[in-house]
CSV table of C-alpha atoms in Angstrom, one decimal:
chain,number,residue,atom,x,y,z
A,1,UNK,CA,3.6,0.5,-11.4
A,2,UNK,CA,0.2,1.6,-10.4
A,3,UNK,CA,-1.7,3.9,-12.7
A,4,UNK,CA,-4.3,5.6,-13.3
A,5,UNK,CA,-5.1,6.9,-10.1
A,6,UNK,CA,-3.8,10.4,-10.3
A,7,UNK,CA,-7.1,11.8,-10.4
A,8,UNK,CA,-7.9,10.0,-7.0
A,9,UNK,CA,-6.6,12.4,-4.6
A,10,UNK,CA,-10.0,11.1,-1.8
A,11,UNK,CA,-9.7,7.7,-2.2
A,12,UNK,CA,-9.7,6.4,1.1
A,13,UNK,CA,-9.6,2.5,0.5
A,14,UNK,CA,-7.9,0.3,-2.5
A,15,UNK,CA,-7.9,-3.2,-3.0
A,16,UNK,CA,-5.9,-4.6,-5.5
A,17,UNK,CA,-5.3,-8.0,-4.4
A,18,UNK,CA,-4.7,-11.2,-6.6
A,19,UNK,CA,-3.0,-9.1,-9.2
A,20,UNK,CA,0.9,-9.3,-11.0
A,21,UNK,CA,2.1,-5.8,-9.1
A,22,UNK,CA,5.9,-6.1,-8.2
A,23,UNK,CA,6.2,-2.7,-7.5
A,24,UNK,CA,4.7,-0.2,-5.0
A,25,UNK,CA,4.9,3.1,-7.2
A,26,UNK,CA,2.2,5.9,-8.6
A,27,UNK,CA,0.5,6.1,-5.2
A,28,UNK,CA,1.9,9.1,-4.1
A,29,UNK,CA,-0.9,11.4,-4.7
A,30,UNK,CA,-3.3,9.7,-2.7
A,31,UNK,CA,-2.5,11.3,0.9
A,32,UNK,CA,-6.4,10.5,1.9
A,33,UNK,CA,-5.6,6.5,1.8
A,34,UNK,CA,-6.6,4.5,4.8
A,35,UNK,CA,-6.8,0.8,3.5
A,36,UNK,CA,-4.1,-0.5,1.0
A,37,UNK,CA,-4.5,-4.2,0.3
A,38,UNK,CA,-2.0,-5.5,-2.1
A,39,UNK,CA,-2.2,-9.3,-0.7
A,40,UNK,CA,-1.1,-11.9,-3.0
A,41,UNK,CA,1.0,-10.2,-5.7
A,42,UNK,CA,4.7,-10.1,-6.0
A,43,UNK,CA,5.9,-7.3,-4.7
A,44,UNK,CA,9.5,-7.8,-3.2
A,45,UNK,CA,10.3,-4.4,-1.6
A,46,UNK,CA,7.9,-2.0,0.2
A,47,UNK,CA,8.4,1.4,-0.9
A,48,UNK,CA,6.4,4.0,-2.3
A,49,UNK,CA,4.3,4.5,0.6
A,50,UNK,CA,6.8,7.3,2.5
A,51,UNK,CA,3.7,10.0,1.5
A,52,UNK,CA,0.8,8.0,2.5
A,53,UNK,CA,0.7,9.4,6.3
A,54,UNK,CA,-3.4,8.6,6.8
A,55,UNK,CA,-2.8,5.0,5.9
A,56,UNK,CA,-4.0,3.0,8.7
A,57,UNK,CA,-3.9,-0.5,7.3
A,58,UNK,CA,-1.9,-1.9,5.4
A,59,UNK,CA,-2.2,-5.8,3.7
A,60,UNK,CA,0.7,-7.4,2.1
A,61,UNK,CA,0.5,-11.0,2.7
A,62,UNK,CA,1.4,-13.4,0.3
A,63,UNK,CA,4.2,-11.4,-1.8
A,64,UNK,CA,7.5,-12.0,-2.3
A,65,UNK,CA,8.6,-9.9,0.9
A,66,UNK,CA,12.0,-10.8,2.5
A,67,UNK,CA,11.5,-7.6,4.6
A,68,UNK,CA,9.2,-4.7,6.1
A,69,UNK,CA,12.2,-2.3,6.0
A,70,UNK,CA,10.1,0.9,5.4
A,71,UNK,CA,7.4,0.6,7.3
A,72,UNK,CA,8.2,2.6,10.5
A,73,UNK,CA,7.2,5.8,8.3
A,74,UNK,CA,3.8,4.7,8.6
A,75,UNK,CA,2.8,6.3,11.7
A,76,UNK,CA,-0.6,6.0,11.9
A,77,UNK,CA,-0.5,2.5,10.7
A,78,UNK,CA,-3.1,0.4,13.3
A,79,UNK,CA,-2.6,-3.5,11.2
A,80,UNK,CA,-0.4,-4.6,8.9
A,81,UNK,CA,-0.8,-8.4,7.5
A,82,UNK,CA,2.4,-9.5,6.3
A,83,UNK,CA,4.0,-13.1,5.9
């Protein structure tokens, strides 16, 4: 879980890379986000992301991924780094 954000509601880029996340959750609040960078974690499912519609990139390379299943509700998403 990701916390201590709520209070965030403009944030238009976060970069939490190199970190132990395995879950995409408390980001719901932050409609404004552009850039998400969550490379190199362990995160094994993408969700959590269904409300951020301004999200334009999104970085999730080097997780534990098996699949993007999700991802096509991102429809203003321009690059997404994945592997």
């Amino acid at each position: 879980c990701i916390e201590g954000l709520t209070n965030l509601q403009n944030l238009r880029i976060l970069a939490l890379q190199n970190n132990t996340i395995t879950q995409i959750t408390g980001l719901d609040h932050l409609e404004n986000l552009e850039e998400l960078y969550l490379s190199f974690n362990s995160i094994k499912k993408l969700e959590g992301l269904d409300k951020l519609f301004n999200l334009r990139i999104l970085d999730v390379a080097h997780n534990k991924l098996s699949s993007l299943e999700g991802i096509d509700q991102l429809v203003n998403l321009e690059e997404l780094w994945a592997n």
